[in-house]
């Protein structure tokens, strides 16, 4: 009896596999056309190679899997990738819509250059001009203090995270803050205040209760 049930079960599995294979070969499940929005010309080759590798599997793959695989190839630069499939008698139209992350600062780790968005997500993309620069020892350090550093970066041109202090550059003035773990709301508000005051000084040390102006 057990042998008969095993044979029936195996037969069902084979039948399902064959049926799935035959369905996948149906002409109306062929990819007729890709319509792509949100990808630059220099990124198209990577996308085309990925789509060629997938073939008609893209008709069945979950959108999240496509997003994860593609975004890994593109350095996590897309916030989401929408995959819309339109089935017709002639084949499947695949609409791919890419939403790019918007950088708020440049991150420099040694020789490595990255971008970071307002959610604190680090990614790789073309470097736009006129963004503040955050300098850190490693990306793990950035993740642990991300929101704090982003607030500082919105006020400055350059932020360097050092073991014992944070150095902020705005125009020609250098601001010295305590080490990043000791920076709280008070220190951030003081920094914002002195930057807006635009004091005539080369260096302003904010590590003391009464900050020091060094002309």
Short mmCIF file of C-alpha atoms in Angstrom, two decimals:
data_model
loop_
_atom_site.label_atom_id
_atom_site.label_comp_id
_atom_site.label_asym_id
_atom_site.label_seq_id
_atom_site.Cartn_x
_atom_site.Cartn_y
_atom_site.Cartn_z
CA UNK A 1 0.00 0.00 0.00
CA UNK A 2 2.80 2.39 0.93
CA UNK A 3 4.55 1.59 -2.38
CA UNK A 4 1.37 2.36 -4.35
CA UNK A 5 0.93 5.73 -2.60
CA UNK A 6 4.55 6.57 -3.29
CA UNK A 7 4.12 5.78 -6.98
CA UNK A 8 0.96 7.92 -7.18
CA UNK A 9 2.71 10.82 -5.40
CA UNK A 10 5.71 10.61 -7.75
CA UNK A 11 3.39 10.52 -10.76
CA UNK A 12 1.60 13.66 -9.57
CA UNK A 13 4.92 15.50 -9.11
CA UNK A 14 6.07 14.54 -12.62
CA UNK A 15 2.70 15.55 -14.09
CA UNK A 16 2.82 18.96 -12.38
CA UNK A 17 6.39 19.50 -13.60
CA UNK A 18 5.49 18.59 -17.19
CA UNK A 19 2.37 20.76 -17.08
CA UNK A 20 4.37 23.72 -15.74
CA UNK A 21 6.98 23.22 -18.46
CA UNK A 22 4.34 23.10 -21.20
CA UNK A 23 2.50 26.15 -19.87
CA UNK A 24 5.76 28.11 -19.79
CA UNK A 25 6.27 27.28 -23.47
CA UNK A 26 2.92 28.72 -24.55
CA UNK A 27 3.36 31.55 -27.12
CA UNK A 28 1.31 34.10 -25.16
CA UNK A 29 3.78 33.76 -22.26
CA UNK A 30 6.70 34.89 -24.44
CA UNK A 31 8.06 38.32 -23.55
CA UNK A 32 6.99 40.55 -26.42
CA UNK A 33 8.47 43.86 -25.27
CA UNK A 34 10.20 45.63 -22.37
CA UNK A 35 9.24 49.21 -21.55
CA UNK A 36 11.78 50.78 -19.17
CA UNK A 37 11.48 54.09 -17.31
CA UNK A 38 14.02 55.65 -14.93
CA UNK A 39 17.28 54.06 -16.13
CA UNK A 40 20.15 56.07 -17.62
CA UNK A 41 21.76 55.12 -20.91
CA UNK A 42 24.96 54.00 -19.16
CA UNK A 43 22.91 51.57 -17.01
CA UNK A 44 21.06 49.88 -19.86
CA UNK A 45 23.75 47.30 -20.63
CA UNK A 46 23.60 45.86 -17.10
CA UNK A 47 19.80 45.74 -17.29
CA UNK A 48 19.80 44.13 -20.75
CA UNK A 49 22.26 41.43 -19.66
CA UNK A 50 20.10 40.65 -16.61
CA UNK A 51 16.90 40.44 -18.66
CA UNK A 52 18.57 38.24 -21.27
CA UNK A 53 19.72 35.88 -18.51
CA UNK A 54 16.20 35.71 -17.05
CA UNK A 55 14.38 35.17 -20.31
CA UNK A 56 10.72 34.34 -19.83
CA UNK A 57 11.28 33.57 -16.13
CA UNK A 58 10.60 37.27 -15.50
CA UNK A 59 6.92 36.54 -16.20
CA UNK A 60 6.72 34.39 -13.06
CA UNK A 61 9.33 35.82 -10.68
CA UNK A 62 8.11 37.88 -7.66
CA UNK A 63 8.69 41.63 -7.99
CA UNK A 64 10.69 41.73 -4.74
CA UNK A 65 13.15 39.13 -6.03
CA UNK A 66 13.70 41.11 -9.24
CA UNK A 67 14.20 44.29 -7.20
CA UNK A 68 16.74 42.66 -4.85
CA UNK A 69 18.75 41.05 -7.64
CA UNK A 70 18.84 44.14 -9.85
CA UNK A 71 19.50 46.58 -7.04
CA UNK A 72 22.47 44.49 -5.94
CA UNK A 73 23.93 44.91 -9.44
CA UNK A 74 23.27 48.66 -9.30
CA UNK A 75 24.82 49.34 -5.89
CA UNK A 76 21.47 49.77 -4.07
CA UNK A 77 20.77 53.01 -5.95
CA UNK A 78 17.06 52.38 -6.53
CA UNK A 79 14.41 52.94 -3.89
CA UNK A 80 12.02 50.60 -5.66
CA UNK A 81 11.56 48.84 -8.99
CA UNK A 82 7.98 48.38 -10.13
CA UNK A 83 7.38 45.38 -12.42
CA UNK A 84 4.07 45.45 -14.29
CA UNK A 85 3.13 42.56 -16.59
CA UNK A 86 0.49 42.96 -19.31
CA UNK A 87 -0.66 39.71 -20.90
CA UNK A 88 -1.79 39.78 -24.54
CA UNK A 89 -2.38 37.12 -27.20
CA UNK A 90 0.89 38.07 -28.87
CA UNK A 91 2.95 37.88 -25.67
CA UNK A 92 3.71 39.65 -22.39
CA UNK A 93 4.54 43.35 -22.13
CA UNK A 94 6.91 43.99 -19.24
CA UNK A 95 6.87 47.53 -17.81
CA UNK A 96 9.85 48.28 -15.56
CA UNK A 97 9.74 51.54 -13.59
CA UNK A 98 12.83 52.51 -11.55
CA UNK A 99 12.71 55.05 -8.70
CA UNK A 100 16.20 56.33 -7.91
CA UNK A 101 17.33 57.22 -4.38
CA UNK A 102 17.94 60.94 -3.84
CA UNK A 103 21.30 61.62 -2.16
CA UNK A 104 21.66 64.24 0.57
CA UNK A 105 25.40 63.79 1.18
CA UNK A 106 28.56 62.14 -0.11
CA UNK A 107 30.20 59.55 2.14
CA UNK A 108 33.97 59.01 1.98
CA UNK A 109 35.50 55.94 3.60
CA UNK A 110 39.20 55.90 2.79
CA UNK A 111 39.35 55.74 -1.01
CA UNK A 112 35.72 54.60 -1.27
CA UNK A 113 33.04 57.11 -2.27
CA UNK A 114 29.34 56.51 -1.61
CA UNK A 115 26.09 58.44 -1.34
CA UNK A 116 23.52 58.50 1.45
CA UNK A 117 19.82 59.44 1.32
CA UNK A 118 17.65 61.06 3.98
CA UNK A 119 16.66 57.63 5.36
CA UNK A 120 20.34 56.86 6.01
CA UNK A 121 20.62 54.29 3.20
CA UNK A 122 24.12 54.12 1.70
CA UNK A 123 24.36 53.43 -2.04
CA UNK A 124 26.54 53.84 -5.13
CA UNK A 125 25.62 56.12 -8.02
CA UNK A 126 26.97 59.02 -10.07
CA UNK A 127 28.25 61.74 -7.74
CA UNK A 128 26.28 64.98 -8.10
CA UNK A 129 27.97 68.34 -7.40
CA UNK A 130 27.52 70.59 -4.36
CA UNK A 131 26.63 67.91 -1.80
CA UNK A 132 28.10 67.98 1.72
CA UNK A 133 30.80 65.39 2.42
CA UNK A 134 30.80 63.01 5.40
CA UNK A 135 34.13 61.34 6.23
CA UNK A 136 34.02 58.21 8.38
CA UNK A 137 36.32 55.36 9.34
CA UNK A 138 33.92 52.68 8.08
CA UNK A 139 30.30 52.27 7.02
CA UNK A 140 29.35 50.49 10.25
CA UNK A 141 30.28 53.62 12.17
CA UNK A 142 28.07 55.65 9.86
CA UNK A 143 25.10 53.31 10.39
CA UNK A 144 25.33 53.63 14.18
CA UNK A 145 25.18 57.44 14.09
CA UNK A 146 23.46 57.96 10.75
CA UNK A 147 20.63 60.36 11.65
CA UNK A 148 22.89 62.51 13.82
CA UNK A 149 25.50 62.85 11.09
CA UNK A 150 22.86 63.60 8.47
CA UNK A 151 21.56 66.51 10.55
CA UNK A 152 25.07 67.89 10.82
CA UNK A 153 25.67 67.40 7.09
CA UNK A 154 22.61 69.47 6.17
CA UNK A 155 24.30 72.45 7.89
CA UNK A 156 27.82 71.97 6.56
CA UNK A 157 30.06 71.41 3.55
CA UNK A 158 32.28 68.76 5.12
CA UNK A 159 31.94 66.53 8.21
CA UNK A 160 34.85 64.44 9.52
CA UNK A 161 34.09 61.83 12.20
CA UNK A 162 37.27 61.31 14.26
CA UNK A 163 37.74 59.09 17.36
CA UNK A 164 37.81 62.03 19.80
CA UNK A 165 35.88 64.78 17.98
CA UNK A 166 33.83 65.80 14.97
CA UNK A 167 35.18 68.51 12.67
CA UNK A 168 32.64 70.44 10.63
CA UNK A 169 33.60 72.77 7.80
CA UNK A 170 31.21 75.47 6.54
CA UNK A 171 32.58 77.96 4.02
CA UNK A 172 35.90 79.10 5.52
CA UNK A 173 35.07 78.33 9.17
CA UNK A 174 35.90 75.09 11.00
CA UNK A 175 33.65 73.99 13.88
CA UNK A 176 34.89 71.44 16.45
CA UNK A 177 32.32 69.28 18.24
CA UNK A 178 32.73 66.55 20.90
CA UNK A 179 33.08 62.97 19.73
CA UNK A 180 30.00 61.75 17.91
CA UNK A 181 28.65 59.66 20.83
CA UNK A 182 28.47 62.78 23.02
CA UNK A 183 26.63 64.95 20.53
CA UNK A 184 23.00 65.45 21.48
CA UNK A 185 20.17 67.85 20.71
CA UNK A 186 21.84 70.71 22.58
CA UNK A 187 25.09 70.40 20.60
CA UNK A 188 23.19 70.23 17.32
CA UNK A 189 21.20 73.38 18.13
CA UNK A 190 24.36 75.24 19.18
CA UNK A 191 26.03 74.22 15.91
CA UNK A 192 23.04 75.42 13.92
CA UNK A 193 23.03 78.72 15.82
CA UNK A 194 26.71 79.55 15.35
CA UNK A 195 26.65 78.61 11.66
CA UNK A 196 23.69 80.91 11.06
CA UNK A 197 25.43 83.70 13.01
CA UNK A 198 28.34 83.48 10.57
CA UNK A 199 30.97 84.61 13.07
CA UNK A 200 34.20 85.99 11.66
CA UNK A 201 36.53 83.22 12.85
CA UNK A 202 38.71 80.52 11.34
CA UNK A 203 37.87 77.95 14.03
CA UNK A 204 35.04 77.73 16.57
CA UNK A 205 35.45 75.12 19.31
CA UNK A 206 32.05 73.95 20.59
CA UNK A 207 33.33 71.33 23.02
CA UNK A 208 33.02 73.74 25.95
CA UNK A 209 30.01 75.29 27.68
CA UNK A 210 31.02 78.68 26.35
CA UNK A 211 32.31 78.09 22.89
CA UNK A 212 35.70 79.51 21.85
CA UNK A 213 36.30 81.61 18.74
CA UNK A 214 39.80 81.34 17.29
CA UNK A 215 40.37 84.09 14.75
#
